[in-house]
CSV table of N, CA and C and ligand atoms in Angstrom, one decimal:
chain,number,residue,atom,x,y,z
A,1,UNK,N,-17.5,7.8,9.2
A,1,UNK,CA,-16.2,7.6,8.5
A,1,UNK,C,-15.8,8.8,7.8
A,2,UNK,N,-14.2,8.6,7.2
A,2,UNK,CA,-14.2,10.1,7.1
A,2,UNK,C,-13.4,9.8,5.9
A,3,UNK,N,-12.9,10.2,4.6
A,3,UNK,CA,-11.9,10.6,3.8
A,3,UNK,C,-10.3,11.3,4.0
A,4,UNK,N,-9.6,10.7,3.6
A,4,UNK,CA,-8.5,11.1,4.1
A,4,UNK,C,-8.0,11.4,2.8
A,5,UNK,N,-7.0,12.8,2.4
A,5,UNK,CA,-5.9,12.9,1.6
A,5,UNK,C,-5.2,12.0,1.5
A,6,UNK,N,-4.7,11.5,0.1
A,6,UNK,CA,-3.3,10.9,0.2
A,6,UNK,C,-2.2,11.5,-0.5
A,7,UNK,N,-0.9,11.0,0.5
A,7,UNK,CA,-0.1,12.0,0.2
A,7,UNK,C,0.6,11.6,-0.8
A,8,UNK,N,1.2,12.6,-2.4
A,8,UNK,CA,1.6,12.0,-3.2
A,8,UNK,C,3.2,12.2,-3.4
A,9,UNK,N,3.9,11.5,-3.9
A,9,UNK,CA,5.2,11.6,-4.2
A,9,UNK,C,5.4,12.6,-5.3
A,10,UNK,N,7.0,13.4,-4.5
A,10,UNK,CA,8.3,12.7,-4.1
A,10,UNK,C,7.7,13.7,-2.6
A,11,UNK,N,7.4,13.3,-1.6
A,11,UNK,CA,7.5,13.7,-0.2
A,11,UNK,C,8.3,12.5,1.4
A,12,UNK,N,8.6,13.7,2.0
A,12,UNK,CA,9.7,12.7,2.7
A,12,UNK,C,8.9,12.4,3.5
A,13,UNK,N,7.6,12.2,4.0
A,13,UNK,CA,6.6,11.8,5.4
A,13,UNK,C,6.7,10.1,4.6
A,14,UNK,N,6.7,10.0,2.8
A,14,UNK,CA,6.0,8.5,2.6
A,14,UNK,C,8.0,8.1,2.4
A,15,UNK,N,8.9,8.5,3.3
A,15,UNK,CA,9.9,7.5,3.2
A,15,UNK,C,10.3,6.9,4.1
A,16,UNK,N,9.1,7.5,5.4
A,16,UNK,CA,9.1,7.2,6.9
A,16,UNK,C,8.6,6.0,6.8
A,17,UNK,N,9.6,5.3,8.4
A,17,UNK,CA,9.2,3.9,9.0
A,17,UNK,C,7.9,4.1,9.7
A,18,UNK,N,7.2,3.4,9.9
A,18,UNK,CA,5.8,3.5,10.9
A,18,UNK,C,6.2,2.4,11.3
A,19,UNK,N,6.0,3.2,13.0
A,19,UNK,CA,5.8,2.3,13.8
A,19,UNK,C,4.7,0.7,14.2
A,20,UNK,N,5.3,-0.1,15.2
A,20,UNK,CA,4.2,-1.4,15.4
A,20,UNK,C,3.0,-0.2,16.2
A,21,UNK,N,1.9,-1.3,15.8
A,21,UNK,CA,0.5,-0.4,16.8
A,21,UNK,C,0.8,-1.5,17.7
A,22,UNK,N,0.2,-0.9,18.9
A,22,UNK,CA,0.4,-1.8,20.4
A,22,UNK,C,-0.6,-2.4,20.7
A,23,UNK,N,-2.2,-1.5,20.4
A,23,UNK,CA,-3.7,-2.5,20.3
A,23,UNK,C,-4.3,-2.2,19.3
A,24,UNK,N,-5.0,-3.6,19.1
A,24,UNK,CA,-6.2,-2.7,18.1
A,24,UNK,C,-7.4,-2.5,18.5
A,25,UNK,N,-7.4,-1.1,19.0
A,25,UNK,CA,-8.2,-0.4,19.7
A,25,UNK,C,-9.6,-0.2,18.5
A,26,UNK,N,-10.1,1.5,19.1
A,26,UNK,CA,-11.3,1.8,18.6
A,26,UNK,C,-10.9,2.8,17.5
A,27,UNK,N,-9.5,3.6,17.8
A,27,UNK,CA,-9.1,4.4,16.9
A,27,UNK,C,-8.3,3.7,16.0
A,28,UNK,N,-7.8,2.5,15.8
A,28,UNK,CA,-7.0,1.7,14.8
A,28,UNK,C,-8.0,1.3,14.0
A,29,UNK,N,-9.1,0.9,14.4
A,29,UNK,CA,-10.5,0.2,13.4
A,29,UNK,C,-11.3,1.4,13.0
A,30,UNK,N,-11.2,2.8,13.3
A,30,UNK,CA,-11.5,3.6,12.8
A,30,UNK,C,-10.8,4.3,11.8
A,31,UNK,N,-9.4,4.1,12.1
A,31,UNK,CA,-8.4,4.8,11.0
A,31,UNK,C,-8.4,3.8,9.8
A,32,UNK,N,-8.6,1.8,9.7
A,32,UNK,CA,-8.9,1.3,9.2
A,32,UNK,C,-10.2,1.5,8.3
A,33,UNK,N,-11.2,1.7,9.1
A,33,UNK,CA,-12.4,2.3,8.4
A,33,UNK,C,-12.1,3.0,7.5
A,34,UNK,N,-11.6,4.2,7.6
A,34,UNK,CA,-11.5,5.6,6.7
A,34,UNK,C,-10.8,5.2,5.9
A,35,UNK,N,-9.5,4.8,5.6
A,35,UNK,CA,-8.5,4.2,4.7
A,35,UNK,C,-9.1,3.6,3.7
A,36,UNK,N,-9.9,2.4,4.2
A,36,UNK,CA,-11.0,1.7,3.2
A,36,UNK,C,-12.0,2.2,2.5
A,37,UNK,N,-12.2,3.6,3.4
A,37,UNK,CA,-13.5,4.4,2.5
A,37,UNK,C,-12.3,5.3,1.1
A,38,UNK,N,-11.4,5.6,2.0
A,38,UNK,CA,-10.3,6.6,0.8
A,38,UNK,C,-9.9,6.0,-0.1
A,39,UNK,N,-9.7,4.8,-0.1
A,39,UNK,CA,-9.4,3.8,-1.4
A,39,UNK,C,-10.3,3.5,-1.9
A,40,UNK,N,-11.6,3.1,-1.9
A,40,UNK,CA,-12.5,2.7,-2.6
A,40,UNK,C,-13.0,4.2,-3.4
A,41,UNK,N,-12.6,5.5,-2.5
A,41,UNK,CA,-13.0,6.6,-3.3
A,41,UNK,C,-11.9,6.7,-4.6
A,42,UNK,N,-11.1,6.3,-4.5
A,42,UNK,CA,-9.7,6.8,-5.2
A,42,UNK,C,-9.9,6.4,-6.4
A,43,UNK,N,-10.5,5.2,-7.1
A,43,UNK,CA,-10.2,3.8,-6.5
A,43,UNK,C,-8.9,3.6,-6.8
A,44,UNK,N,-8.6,2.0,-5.3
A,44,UNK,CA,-7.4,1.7,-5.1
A,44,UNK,C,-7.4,0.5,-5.2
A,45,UNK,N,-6.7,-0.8,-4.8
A,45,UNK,CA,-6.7,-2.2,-4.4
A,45,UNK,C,-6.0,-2.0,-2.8
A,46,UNK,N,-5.3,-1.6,-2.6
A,46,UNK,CA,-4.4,-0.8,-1.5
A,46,UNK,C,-3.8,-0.4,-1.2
A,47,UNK,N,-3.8,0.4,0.5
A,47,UNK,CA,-3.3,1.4,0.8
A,47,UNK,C,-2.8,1.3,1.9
A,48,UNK,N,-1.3,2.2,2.3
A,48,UNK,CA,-0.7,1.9,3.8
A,48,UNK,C,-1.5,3.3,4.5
A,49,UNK,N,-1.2,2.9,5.6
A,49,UNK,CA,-1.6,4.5,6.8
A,49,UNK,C,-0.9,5.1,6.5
A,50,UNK,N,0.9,5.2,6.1
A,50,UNK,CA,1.6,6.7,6.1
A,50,UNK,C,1.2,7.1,4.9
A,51,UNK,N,0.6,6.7,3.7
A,51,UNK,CA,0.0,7.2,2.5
A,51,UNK,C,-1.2,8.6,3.4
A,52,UNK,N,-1.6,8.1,3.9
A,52,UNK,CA,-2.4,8.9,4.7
A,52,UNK,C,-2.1,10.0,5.7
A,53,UNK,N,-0.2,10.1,5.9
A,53,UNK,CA,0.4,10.6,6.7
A,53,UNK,C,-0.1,10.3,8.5
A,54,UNK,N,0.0,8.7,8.7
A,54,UNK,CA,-0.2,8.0,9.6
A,54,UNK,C,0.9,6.8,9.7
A,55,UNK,N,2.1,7.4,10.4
A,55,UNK,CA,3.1,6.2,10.8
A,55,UNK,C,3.1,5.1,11.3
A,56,UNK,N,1.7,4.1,11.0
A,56,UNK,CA,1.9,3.2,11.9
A,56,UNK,C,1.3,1.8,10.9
A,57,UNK,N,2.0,1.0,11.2
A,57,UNK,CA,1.9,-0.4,10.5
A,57,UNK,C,0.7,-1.2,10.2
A,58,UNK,N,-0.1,-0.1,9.4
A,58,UNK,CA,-1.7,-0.7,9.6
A,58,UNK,C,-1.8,-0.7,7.5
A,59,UNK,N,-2.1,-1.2,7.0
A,59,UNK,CA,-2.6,-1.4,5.7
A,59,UNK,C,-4.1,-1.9,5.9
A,60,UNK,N,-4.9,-1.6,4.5
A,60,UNK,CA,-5.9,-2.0,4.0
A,60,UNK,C,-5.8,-2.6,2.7
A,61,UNK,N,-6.7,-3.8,2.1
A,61,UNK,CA,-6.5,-4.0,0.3
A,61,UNK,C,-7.7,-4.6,0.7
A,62,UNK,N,-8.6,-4.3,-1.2
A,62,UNK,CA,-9.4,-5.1,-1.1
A,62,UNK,C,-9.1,-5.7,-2.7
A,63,UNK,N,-9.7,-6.6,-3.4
A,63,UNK,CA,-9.4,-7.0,-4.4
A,63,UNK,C,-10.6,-7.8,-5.5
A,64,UNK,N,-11.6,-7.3,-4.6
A,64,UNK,CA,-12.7,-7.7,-5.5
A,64,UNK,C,-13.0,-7.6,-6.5
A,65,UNK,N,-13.7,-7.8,-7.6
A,65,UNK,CA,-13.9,-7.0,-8.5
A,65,UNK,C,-15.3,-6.1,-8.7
A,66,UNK,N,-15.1,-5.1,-9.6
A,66,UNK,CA,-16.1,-4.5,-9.6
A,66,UNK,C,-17.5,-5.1,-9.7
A,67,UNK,N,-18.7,-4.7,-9.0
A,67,UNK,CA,-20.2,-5.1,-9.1
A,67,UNK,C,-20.1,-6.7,-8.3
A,68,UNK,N,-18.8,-6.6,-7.3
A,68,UNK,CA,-19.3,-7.9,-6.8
A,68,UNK,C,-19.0,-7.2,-5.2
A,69,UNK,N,-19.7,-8.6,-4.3
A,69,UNK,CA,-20.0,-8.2,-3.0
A,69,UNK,C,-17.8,-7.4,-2.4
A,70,UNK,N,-17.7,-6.5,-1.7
A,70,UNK,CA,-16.6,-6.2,-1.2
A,70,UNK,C,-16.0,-7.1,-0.3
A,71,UNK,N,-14.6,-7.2,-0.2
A,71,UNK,CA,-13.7,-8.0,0.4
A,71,UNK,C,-12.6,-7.4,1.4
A,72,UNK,N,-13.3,-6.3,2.2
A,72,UNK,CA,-11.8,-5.6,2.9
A,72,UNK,C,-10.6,-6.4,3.7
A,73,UNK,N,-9.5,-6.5,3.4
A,73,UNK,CA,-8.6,-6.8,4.2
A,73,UNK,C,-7.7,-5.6,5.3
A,74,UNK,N,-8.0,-6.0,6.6
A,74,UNK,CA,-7.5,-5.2,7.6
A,74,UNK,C,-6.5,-6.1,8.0
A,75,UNK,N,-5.3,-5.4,8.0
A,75,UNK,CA,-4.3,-5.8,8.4
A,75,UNK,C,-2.9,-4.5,9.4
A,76,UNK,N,-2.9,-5.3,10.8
A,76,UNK,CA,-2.3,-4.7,11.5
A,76,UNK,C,-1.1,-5.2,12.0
A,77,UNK,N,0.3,-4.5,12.0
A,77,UNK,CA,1.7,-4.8,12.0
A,77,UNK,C,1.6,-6.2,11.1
A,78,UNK,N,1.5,-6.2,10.3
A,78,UNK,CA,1.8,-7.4,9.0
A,78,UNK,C,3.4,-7.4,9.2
A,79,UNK,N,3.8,-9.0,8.6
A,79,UNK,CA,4.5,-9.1,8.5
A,79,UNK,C,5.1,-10.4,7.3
A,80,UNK,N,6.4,-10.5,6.5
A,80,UNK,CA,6.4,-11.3,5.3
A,80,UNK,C,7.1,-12.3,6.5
A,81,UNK,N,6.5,-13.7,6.5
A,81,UNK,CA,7.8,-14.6,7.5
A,81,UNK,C,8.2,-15.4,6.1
A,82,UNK,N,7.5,-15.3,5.2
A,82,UNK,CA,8.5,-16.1,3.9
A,82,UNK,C,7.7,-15.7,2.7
A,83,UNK,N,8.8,-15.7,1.8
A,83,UNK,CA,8.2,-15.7,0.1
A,83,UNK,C,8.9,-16.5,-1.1
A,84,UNK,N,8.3,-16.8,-1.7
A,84,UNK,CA,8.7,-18.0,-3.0
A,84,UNK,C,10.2,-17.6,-3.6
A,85,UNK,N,10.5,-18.4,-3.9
A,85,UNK,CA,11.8,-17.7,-5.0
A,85,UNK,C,11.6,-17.9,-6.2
A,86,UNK,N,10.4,-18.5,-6.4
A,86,UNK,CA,9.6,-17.9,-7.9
A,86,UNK,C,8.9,-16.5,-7.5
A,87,UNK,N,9.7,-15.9,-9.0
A,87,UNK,CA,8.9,-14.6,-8.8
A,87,UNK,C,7.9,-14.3,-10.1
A,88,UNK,N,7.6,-13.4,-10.0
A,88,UNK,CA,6.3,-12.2,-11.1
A,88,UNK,C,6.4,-11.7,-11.0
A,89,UNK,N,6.0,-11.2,-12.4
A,89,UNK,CA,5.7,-9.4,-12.9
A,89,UNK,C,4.2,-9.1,-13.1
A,90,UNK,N,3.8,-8.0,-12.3
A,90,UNK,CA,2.9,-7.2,-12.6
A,90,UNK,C,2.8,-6.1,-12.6
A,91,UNK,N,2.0,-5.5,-13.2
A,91,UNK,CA,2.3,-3.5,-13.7
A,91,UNK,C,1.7,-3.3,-12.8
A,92,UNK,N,2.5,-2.6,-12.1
A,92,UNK,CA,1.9,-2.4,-10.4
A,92,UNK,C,1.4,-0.2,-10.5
A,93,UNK,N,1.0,0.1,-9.8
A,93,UNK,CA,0.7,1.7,-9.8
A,93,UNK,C,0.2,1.9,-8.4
A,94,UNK,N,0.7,3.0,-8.1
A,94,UNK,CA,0.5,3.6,-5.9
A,94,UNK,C,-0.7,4.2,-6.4
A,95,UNK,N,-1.8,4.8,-5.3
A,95,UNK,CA,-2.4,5.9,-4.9
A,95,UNK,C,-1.3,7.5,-5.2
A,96,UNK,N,0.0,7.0,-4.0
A,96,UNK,CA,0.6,8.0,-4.1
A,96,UNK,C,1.7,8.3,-5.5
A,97,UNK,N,1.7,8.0,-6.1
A,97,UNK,CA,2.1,8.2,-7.9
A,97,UNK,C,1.2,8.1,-8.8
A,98,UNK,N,0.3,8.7,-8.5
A,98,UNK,CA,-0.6,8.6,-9.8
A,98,UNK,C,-0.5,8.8,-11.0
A,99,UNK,N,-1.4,7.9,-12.4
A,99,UNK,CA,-0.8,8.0,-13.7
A,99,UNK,C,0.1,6.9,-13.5
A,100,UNK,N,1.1,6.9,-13.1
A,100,UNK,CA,2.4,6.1,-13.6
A,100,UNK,C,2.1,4.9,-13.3
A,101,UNK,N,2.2,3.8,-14.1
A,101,UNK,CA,2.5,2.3,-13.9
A,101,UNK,C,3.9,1.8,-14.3
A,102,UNK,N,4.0,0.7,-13.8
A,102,UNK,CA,5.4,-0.2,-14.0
A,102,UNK,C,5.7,-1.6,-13.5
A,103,UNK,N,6.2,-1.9,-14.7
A,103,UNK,CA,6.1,-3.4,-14.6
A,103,UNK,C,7.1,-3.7,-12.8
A,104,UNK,N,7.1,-4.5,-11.9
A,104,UNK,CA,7.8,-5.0,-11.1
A,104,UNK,C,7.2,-6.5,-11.0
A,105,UNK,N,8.6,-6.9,-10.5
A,105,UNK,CA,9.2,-8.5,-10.0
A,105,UNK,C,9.1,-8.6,-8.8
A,106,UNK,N,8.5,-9.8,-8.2
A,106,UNK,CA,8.5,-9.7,-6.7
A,106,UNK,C,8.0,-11.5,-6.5
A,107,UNK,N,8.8,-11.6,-5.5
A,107,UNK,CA,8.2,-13.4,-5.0
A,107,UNK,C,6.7,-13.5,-5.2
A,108,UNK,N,6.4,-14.9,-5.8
A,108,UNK,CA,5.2,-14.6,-6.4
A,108,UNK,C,4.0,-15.0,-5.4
A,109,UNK,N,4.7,-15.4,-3.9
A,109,UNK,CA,4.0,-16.3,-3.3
A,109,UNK,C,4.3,-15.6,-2.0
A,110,UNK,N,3.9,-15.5,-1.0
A,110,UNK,CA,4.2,-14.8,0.5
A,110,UNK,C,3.4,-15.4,1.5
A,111,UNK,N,3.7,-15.5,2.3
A,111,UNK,CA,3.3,-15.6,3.9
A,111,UNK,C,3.6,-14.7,4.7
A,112,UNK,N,2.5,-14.7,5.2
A,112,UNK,CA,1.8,-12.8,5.9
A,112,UNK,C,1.4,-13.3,7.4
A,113,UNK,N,1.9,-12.6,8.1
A,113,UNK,CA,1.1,-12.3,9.4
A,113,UNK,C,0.8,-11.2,10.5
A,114,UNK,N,-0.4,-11.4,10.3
A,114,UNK,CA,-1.0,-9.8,11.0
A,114,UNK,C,-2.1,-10.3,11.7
A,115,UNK,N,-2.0,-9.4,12.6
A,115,UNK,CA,-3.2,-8.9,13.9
A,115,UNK,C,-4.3,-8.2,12.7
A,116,UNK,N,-5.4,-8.8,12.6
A,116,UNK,CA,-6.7,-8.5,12.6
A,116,UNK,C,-7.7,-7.2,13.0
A,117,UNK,N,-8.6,-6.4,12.7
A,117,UNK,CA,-9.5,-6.0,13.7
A,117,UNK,C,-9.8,-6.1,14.8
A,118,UNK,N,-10.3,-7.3,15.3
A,118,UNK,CA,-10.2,-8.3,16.2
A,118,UNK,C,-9.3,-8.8,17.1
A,119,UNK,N,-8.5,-8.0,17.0
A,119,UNK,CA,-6.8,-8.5,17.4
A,119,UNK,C,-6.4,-9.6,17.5
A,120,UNK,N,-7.1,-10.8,16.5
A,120,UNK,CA,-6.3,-12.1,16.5
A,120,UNK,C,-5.2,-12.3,15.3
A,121,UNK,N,-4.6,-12.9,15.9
A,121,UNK,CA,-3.4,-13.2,15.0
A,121,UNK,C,-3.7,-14.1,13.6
A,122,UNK,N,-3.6,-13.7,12.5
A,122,UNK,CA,-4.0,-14.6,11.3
A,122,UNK,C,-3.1,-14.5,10.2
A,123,UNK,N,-2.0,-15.7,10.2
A,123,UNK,CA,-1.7,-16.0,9.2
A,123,UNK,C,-2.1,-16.8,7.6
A,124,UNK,N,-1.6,-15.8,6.8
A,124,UNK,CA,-2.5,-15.7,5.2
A,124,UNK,C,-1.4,-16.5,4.8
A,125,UNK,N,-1.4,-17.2,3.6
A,125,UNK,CA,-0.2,-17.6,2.3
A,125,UNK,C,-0.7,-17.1,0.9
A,126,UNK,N,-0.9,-15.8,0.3
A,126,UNK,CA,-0.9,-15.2,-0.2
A,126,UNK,C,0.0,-15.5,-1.8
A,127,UNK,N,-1.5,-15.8,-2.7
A,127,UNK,CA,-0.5,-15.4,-4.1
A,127,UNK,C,-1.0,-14.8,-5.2
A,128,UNK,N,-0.8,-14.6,-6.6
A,128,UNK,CA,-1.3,-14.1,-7.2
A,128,UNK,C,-1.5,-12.4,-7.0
A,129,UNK,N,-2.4,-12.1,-7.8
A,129,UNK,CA,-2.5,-10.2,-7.3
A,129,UNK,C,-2.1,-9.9,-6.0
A,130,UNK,N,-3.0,-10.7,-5.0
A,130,UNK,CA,-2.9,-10.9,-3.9
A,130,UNK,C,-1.3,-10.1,-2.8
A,131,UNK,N,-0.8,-11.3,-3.6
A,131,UNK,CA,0.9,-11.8,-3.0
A,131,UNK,C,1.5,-10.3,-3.2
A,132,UNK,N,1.2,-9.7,-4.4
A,132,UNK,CA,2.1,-8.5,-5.4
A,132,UNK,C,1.6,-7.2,-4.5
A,133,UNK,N,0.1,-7.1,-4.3
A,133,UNK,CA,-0.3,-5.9,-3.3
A,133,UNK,C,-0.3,-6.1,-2.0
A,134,UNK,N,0.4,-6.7,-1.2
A,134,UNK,CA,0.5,-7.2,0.2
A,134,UNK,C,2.2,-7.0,0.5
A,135,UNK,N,2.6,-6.7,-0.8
A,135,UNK,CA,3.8,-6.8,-0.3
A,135,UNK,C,4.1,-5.4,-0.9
A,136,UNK,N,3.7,-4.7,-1.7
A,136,UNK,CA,4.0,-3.5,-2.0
A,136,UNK,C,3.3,-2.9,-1.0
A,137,UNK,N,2.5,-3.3,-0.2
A,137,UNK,CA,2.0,-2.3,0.6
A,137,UNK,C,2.3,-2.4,2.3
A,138,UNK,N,3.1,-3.2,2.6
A,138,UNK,CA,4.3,-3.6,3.3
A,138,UNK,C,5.6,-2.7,3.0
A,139,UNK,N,5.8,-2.7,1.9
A,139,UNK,CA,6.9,-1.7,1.3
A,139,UNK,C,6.4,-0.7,2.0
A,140,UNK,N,5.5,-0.2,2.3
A,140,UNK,CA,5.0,1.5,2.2
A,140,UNK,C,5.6,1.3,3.8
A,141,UNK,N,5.7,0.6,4.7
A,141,UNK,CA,6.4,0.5,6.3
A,141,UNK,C,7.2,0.8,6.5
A,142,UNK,N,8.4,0.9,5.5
A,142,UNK,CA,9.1,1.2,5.7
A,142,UNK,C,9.9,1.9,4.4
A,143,UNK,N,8.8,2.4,3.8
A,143,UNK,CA,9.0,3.8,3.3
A,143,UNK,C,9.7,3.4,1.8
A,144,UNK,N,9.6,2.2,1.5
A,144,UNK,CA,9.5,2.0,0.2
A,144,UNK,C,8.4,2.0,-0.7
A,145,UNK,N,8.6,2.5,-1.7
A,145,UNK,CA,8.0,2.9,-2.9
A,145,UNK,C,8.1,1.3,-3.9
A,146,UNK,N,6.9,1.5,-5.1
A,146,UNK,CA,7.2,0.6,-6.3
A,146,UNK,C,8.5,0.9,-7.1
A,147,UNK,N,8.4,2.4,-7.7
A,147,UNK,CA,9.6,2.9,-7.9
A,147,UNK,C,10.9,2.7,-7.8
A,148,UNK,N,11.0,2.5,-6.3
A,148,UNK,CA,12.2,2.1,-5.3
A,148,UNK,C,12.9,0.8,-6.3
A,149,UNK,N,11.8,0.2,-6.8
A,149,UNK,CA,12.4,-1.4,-7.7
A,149,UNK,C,12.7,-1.2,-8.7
A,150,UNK,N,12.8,0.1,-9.5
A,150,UNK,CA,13.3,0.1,-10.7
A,150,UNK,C,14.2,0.8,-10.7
A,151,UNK,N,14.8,1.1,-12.0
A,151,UNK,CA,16.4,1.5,-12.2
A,151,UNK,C,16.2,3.5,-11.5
A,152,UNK,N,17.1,3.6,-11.5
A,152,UNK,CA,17.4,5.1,-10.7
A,152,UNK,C,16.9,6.2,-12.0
A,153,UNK,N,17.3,6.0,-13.0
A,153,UNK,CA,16.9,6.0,-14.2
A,153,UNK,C,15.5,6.5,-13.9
A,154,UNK,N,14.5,5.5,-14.6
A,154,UNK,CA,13.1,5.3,-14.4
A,154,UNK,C,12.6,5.9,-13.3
A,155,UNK,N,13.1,5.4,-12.3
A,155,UNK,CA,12.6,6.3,-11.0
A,155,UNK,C,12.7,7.9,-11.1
A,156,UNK,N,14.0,7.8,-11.1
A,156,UNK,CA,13.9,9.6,-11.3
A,156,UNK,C,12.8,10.2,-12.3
A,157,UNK,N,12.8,9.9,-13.8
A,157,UNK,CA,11.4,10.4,-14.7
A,157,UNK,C,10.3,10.4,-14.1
A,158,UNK,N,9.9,9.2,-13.1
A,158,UNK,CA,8.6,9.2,-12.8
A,158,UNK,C,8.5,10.6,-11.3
A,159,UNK,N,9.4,10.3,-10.7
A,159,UNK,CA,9.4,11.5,-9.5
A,159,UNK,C,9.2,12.7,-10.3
A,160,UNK,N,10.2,13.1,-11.3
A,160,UNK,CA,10.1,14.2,-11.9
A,160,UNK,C,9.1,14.7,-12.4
A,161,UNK,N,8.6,14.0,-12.9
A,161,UNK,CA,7.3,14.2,-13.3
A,161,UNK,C,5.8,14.8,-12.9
A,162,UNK,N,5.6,14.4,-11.3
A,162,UNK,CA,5.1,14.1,-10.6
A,162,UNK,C,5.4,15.6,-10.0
A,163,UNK,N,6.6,15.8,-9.7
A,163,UNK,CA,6.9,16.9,-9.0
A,163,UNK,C,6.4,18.5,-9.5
A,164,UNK,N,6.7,18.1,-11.3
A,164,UNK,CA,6.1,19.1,-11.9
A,164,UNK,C,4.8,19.0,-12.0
A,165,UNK,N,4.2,17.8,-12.1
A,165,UNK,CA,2.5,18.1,-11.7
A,165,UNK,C,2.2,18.7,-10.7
A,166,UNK,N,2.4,18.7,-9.9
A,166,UNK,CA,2.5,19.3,-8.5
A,166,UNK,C,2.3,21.4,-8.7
A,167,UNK,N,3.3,21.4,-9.1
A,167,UNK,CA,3.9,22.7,-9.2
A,167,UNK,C,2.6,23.2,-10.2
A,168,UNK,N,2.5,22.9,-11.4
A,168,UNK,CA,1.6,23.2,-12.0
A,168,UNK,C,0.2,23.1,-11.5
A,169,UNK,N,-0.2,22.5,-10.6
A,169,UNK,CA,-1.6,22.8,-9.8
A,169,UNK,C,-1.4,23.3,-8.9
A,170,UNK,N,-0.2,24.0,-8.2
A,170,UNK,CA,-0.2,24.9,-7.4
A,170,UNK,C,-0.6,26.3,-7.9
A,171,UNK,N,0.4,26.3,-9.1
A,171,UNK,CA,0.1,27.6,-9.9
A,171,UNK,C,-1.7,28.0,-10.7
A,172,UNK,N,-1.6,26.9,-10.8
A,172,UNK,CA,-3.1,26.6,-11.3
A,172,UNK,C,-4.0,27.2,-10.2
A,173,UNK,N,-3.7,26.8,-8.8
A,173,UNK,CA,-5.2,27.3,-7.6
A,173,UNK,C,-4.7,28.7,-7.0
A,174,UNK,N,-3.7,29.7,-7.8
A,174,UNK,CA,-3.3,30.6,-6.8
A,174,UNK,C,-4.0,31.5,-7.6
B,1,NI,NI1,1.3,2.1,-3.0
């Protein structure tokens, strides 16, 4: 298994669509593998593959809690076929924005279907934390951000910010 960079915002690779995967081969359960090890290093709850600068419709989440047995969820070409029209808020935060949290609203309830490891087809009904990181990390497919859900306002401070972190550890390693 291997560690992967993730890439952090405002970059234009995480506003890219990723493509459907066609099998789930030996290199999709490997790129799965690693994702899972890069999150758990980070630590994360979840992560898309283009976080990873990998365009293709594969997420990982896991949601356990700490000091208990792990729960990885592999999920390939996911998809929402329905969500509640009760919604929730929870202070959500990327990998790729780090530091920054924010509150977002989102159907509090979802139905998910994705191809497996395994390549069987398994439909979830997903709620709670659950519901909130499955669907922000669906977002990442098609190159939305948490951010993306708040005012232009907000969003811009938090890019801004980020941008100049950036710059200042550039200057920092030169
Ligand atoms: Ni994210």
């Amino acid at each position: 298994m291997a560690l992967h960079s993730v890439i952090i915002a405002p970059d234009k690779r995480l506003k890219a669509t990723s493509k459907p995967v066609d099998s789930v081969d030996a290199g999709i359960r490997r790129l799965m593998d690693d994702m899972l090890e890069t999150m758990y290093a980070a630590p994360g709850i979840g992560l898309a593959a283009i976080q990873v600068g990998v365009p293709l419709r594969v997420i990982v989440a896991d949601l356990s809690r700490e000091g208990e047995p792990t729960e990885p969820l592999r999920l390939v070409n996911p998809e929402v076929l329905w969500r509640s029209p009760e919604l929730v808020t929870y202070e959500e935060g990327c990998l790729s924005l780090p530091e920054h949290y924010a509150e977002v609203e989102r159907p509090a309830r979802a139905r998910i279907r994705y191809t497996d490891h395994d390549g069987r087809m398994i439909e979830l009904e997903a709620d709670g934390l659950l519901a909130t990181c499955l669907q922000h990390e669906i977002d990442h497919l098609t190159g939305v951000l948490f951010v993306d859900h708040l005012s232009a306002l907000r969003r811009g401070i938090i890019l801004r910010k980020l941008a100049k972190a950036r710059k200042a550890t550039i200057k920092a390693s030169v």
